[in-house]
Amino acid sequence: MVTQFKIEREYILQGVVVNRATQVGVRGVLVEAWDLDTKYNDMLGQVTTDANGEFAIGFDSDYFGNAKADNGPDVFYKLFMDGTQVLNTMAKAAHNLPKRTTRVKLKPNPPQLQAPGRAPARTDAAAREPGG
């Protein structure tokens, strides 16, 4: 279940981070939401995905803005796994989002994901030799 906000926010970004290959939610991904501006980008919030890869970030109009008035935030995301950036959607920002809940599915190109307790596959010559 995605985090519910105790205080109403003008904007809520609600989404899921999924493994591109399996389409399964990825837990523990740091999601940062940003407003794209002409001079300085504004961080709107950050959160870590839950066990299902879900997240929610809430914010109000005072979190973003330029010298001129914005019609709405121009949102892009940065995703991090184990301190490594695995996705940046700045080039595909969603422009002028309306005041409401916006849902998104993010598909990063993560480092090799492996099942818990399994060693990574060996690809060197020793792995192909008997006893290697």
mmCIF file of C-alpha atoms in Angstrom:
data_model
loop_
_atom_site.group_PDB
_atom_site.id
_atom_site.type_symbol
_atom_site.label_atom_id
_atom_site.label_comp_id
_atom_site.label_asym_id
_atom_site.label_seq_id
_atom_site.Cartn_x
_atom_site.Cartn_y
_atom_site.Cartn_z
ATOM 1 C CA MET A 1 0.000 0.000 0.000
ATOM 2 C CA VAL A 2 1.369 3.401 -0.973
ATOM 3 C CA THR A 3 1.916 5.963 1.767
ATOM 4 C CA GLN A 4 -1.160 8.069 2.510
ATOM 5 C CA PHE A 5 -0.707 11.756 3.300
ATOM 6 C CA LYS A 6 -2.115 13.035 6.602
ATOM 7 C CA ILE A 7 -2.231 16.590 5.227
ATOM 8 C CA GLU A 8 -3.813 17.248 1.849
ATOM 9 C CA ARG A 9 -1.321 18.263 -0.848
ATOM 10 C CA GLU A 10 -2.071 20.084 -4.080
ATOM 11 C CA TYR A 11 0.008 17.583 -6.055
ATOM 12 C CA ILE A 12 0.598 13.883 -5.435
ATOM 13 C CA LEU A 13 2.941 11.807 -7.561
ATOM 14 C CA GLN A 14 1.975 8.181 -7.106
ATOM 15 C CA GLY A 15 3.750 5.407 -8.906
ATOM 16 C CA VAL A 16 5.617 2.172 -9.138
ATOM 17 C CA VAL A 17 9.172 1.301 -10.118
ATOM 18 C CA VAL A 18 9.333 -1.966 -12.059
ATOM 19 C CA ASN A 19 12.112 -4.155 -13.389
ATOM 20 C CA ARG A 20 12.120 -3.468 -17.128
ATOM 21 C CA ALA A 21 12.553 -7.167 -18.012
ATOM 22 C CA THR A 22 10.100 -8.770 -15.572
ATOM 23 C CA GLN A 23 7.655 -5.880 -14.939
ATOM 24 C CA VAL A 24 7.847 -6.766 -11.212
ATOM 25 C CA GLY A 25 8.006 -3.952 -8.636
ATOM 26 C CA VAL A 26 11.470 -3.184 -7.228
ATOM 27 C CA ARG A 27 11.815 -2.414 -3.519
ATOM 28 C CA GLY A 28 14.347 -0.061 -2.000
ATOM 29 C CA VAL A 29 14.753 2.319 -4.948
ATOM 30 C CA LEU A 30 15.318 5.959 -3.984
ATOM 31 C CA VAL A 31 12.921 8.076 -6.054
ATOM 32 C CA GLU A 32 13.528 11.814 -6.360
ATOM 33 C CA ALA A 33 10.942 14.062 -8.027
ATOM 34 C CA TRP A 34 12.157 17.344 -9.541
ATOM 35 C CA ASP A 35 10.599 20.400 -11.194
ATOM 36 C CA LEU A 36 12.421 21.364 -14.401
ATOM 37 C CA ASP A 37 13.108 25.095 -14.490
ATOM 38 C CA THR A 38 15.040 27.418 -16.765
ATOM 39 C CA LYS A 39 17.619 28.366 -14.128
ATOM 40 C CA TYR A 40 17.499 25.967 -11.156
ATOM 41 C CA ASN A 41 15.620 22.693 -10.874
ATOM 42 C CA ASP A 42 13.605 22.329 -7.653
ATOM 43 C CA MET A 43 13.476 19.057 -5.709
ATOM 44 C CA LEU A 44 9.830 18.272 -4.996
ATOM 45 C CA GLY A 45 10.503 15.327 -2.686
ATOM 46 C CA GLN A 46 12.152 11.962 -2.307
ATOM 47 C CA VAL A 47 11.089 8.590 -0.987
ATOM 48 C CA THR A 48 12.185 4.936 -1.087
ATOM 49 C CA THR A 49 9.941 2.382 -2.804
ATOM 50 C CA ASP A 50 8.104 -0.140 -0.651
ATOM 51 C CA ALA A 51 8.125 -3.946 -0.976
ATOM 52 C CA ASN A 52 5.950 -3.699 -4.119
ATOM 53 C CA GLY A 53 8.019 -0.961 -5.754
ATOM 54 C CA GLU A 54 5.346 1.652 -5.003
ATOM 55 C CA PHE A 55 5.904 5.255 -3.916
ATOM 56 C CA ALA A 56 4.069 8.526 -3.333
ATOM 57 C CA ILE A 57 5.390 12.090 -3.090
ATOM 58 C CA GLY A 58 3.155 15.002 -2.139
ATOM 59 C CA PHE A 59 3.908 18.708 -2.466
ATOM 60 C CA ASP A 60 2.334 22.132 -2.882
ATOM 61 C CA SER A 61 2.810 25.021 -5.329
ATOM 62 C CA ASP A 62 5.370 26.732 -3.098
ATOM 63 C CA TYR A 63 7.849 23.881 -3.778
ATOM 64 C CA PHE A 64 8.496 25.008 -7.341
ATOM 65 C CA GLY A 65 8.608 28.084 -9.512
ATOM 66 C CA ASN A 66 10.621 30.361 -11.753
ATOM 67 C CA ALA A 67 10.966 34.127 -11.934
ATOM 68 C CA LYS A 68 7.722 33.951 -13.900
ATOM 69 C CA ALA A 69 4.680 32.054 -12.680
ATOM 70 C CA ASP A 70 4.465 28.360 -13.556
ATOM 71 C CA ASN A 71 1.166 26.909 -14.722
ATOM 72 C CA GLY A 72 2.164 23.695 -12.978
ATOM 73 C CA PRO A 73 5.290 21.713 -12.231
ATOM 74 C CA ASP A 74 7.353 20.190 -15.047
ATOM 75 C CA VAL A 75 8.164 16.911 -13.313
ATOM 76 C CA PHE A 76 11.048 14.576 -13.931
ATOM 77 C CA TYR A 77 12.471 11.740 -11.841
ATOM 78 C CA LYS A 78 15.884 10.521 -10.738
ATOM 79 C CA LEU A 79 16.099 6.931 -9.481
ATOM 80 C CA PHE A 80 18.963 5.469 -7.467
ATOM 81 C CA MET A 81 19.814 1.889 -6.473
ATOM 82 C CA ASP A 82 22.649 1.360 -3.990
ATOM 83 C CA GLY A 83 23.828 4.922 -4.605
ATOM 84 C CA THR A 84 23.964 4.497 -8.392
ATOM 85 C CA GLN A 85 21.652 6.530 -10.599
ATOM 86 C CA VAL A 86 19.663 4.101 -12.758
ATOM 87 C CA LEU A 87 17.173 6.491 -14.380
ATOM 88 C CA ASN A 88 16.861 10.202 -15.127
ATOM 89 C CA THR A 89 13.743 11.316 -17.012
ATOM 90 C CA MET A 90 14.786 14.980 -17.356
ATOM 91 C CA ALA A 91 14.662 14.796 -21.167
ATOM 92 C CA LYS A 92 11.053 13.548 -20.948
ATOM 93 C CA ALA A 93 9.664 15.773 -18.182
ATOM 94 C CA ALA A 94 5.874 15.860 -17.802
ATOM 95 C CA HIS A 95 4.991 19.530 -18.314
ATOM 96 C CA ASN A 96 2.428 21.625 -16.416
ATOM 97 C CA LEU A 97 0.948 18.857 -14.274
ATOM 98 C CA PRO A 98 -2.506 19.705 -12.916
ATOM 99 C CA LYS A 99 -3.316 19.869 -9.187
ATOM 100 C CA ARG A 100 -4.303 16.272 -8.513
ATOM 101 C CA THR A 101 -2.810 12.793 -8.209
ATOM 102 C CA THR A 102 -0.626 11.832 -11.154
ATOM 103 C CA ARG A 103 0.225 8.155 -11.618
ATOM 104 C CA VAL A 104 3.440 6.972 -13.235
ATOM 105 C CA LYS A 105 5.262 3.700 -13.969
ATOM 106 C CA LEU A 106 9.047 4.023 -14.034
ATOM 107 C CA LYS A 107 11.250 1.401 -15.693
ATOM 108 C CA PRO A 108 14.928 1.927 -14.853
ATOM 109 C CA ASN A 109 17.893 0.182 -16.409
ATOM 110 C CA PRO A 110 19.173 -1.162 -13.094
ATOM 111 C CA PRO A 111 22.444 -2.922 -12.450
ATOM 112 C CA GLN A 112 22.147 -6.698 -12.746
ATOM 113 C CA LEU A 113 19.344 -7.742 -10.399
ATOM 114 C CA GLN A 114 19.638 -11.157 -8.854
ATOM 115 C CA ALA A 115 17.482 -13.230 -6.589
ATOM 116 C CA PRO A 116 18.419 -13.066 -2.889
ATOM 117 C CA GLY A 117 20.961 -15.724 -1.901
ATOM 118 C CA ARG A 118 22.079 -16.486 -5.461
ATOM 119 C CA ALA A 119 25.584 -15.864 -6.691
ATOM 120 C CA PRO A 120 25.975 -13.987 -9.974
ATOM 121 C CA ALA A 121 26.461 -16.137 -13.071
ATOM 122 C CA ARG A 122 30.109 -16.638 -14.054
ATOM 123 C CA THR A 123 31.030 -15.799 -17.609
ATOM 124 C CA ASP A 124 34.784 -16.346 -17.544
ATOM 125 C CA ALA A 125 36.610 -19.314 -19.076
ATOM 126 C CA ALA A 126 36.860 -21.098 -15.704
ATOM 127 C CA ALA A 127 33.091 -21.275 -15.516
ATOM 128 C CA ARG A 128 33.032 -23.307 -18.745
ATOM 129 C CA GLU A 129 35.706 -25.801 -17.720
ATOM 130 C CA PRO A 130 34.820 -28.931 -15.771
ATOM 131 C CA GLY A 131 35.309 -28.259 -12.069
ATOM 132 C CA GLY A 132 35.591 -24.483 -12.784
#
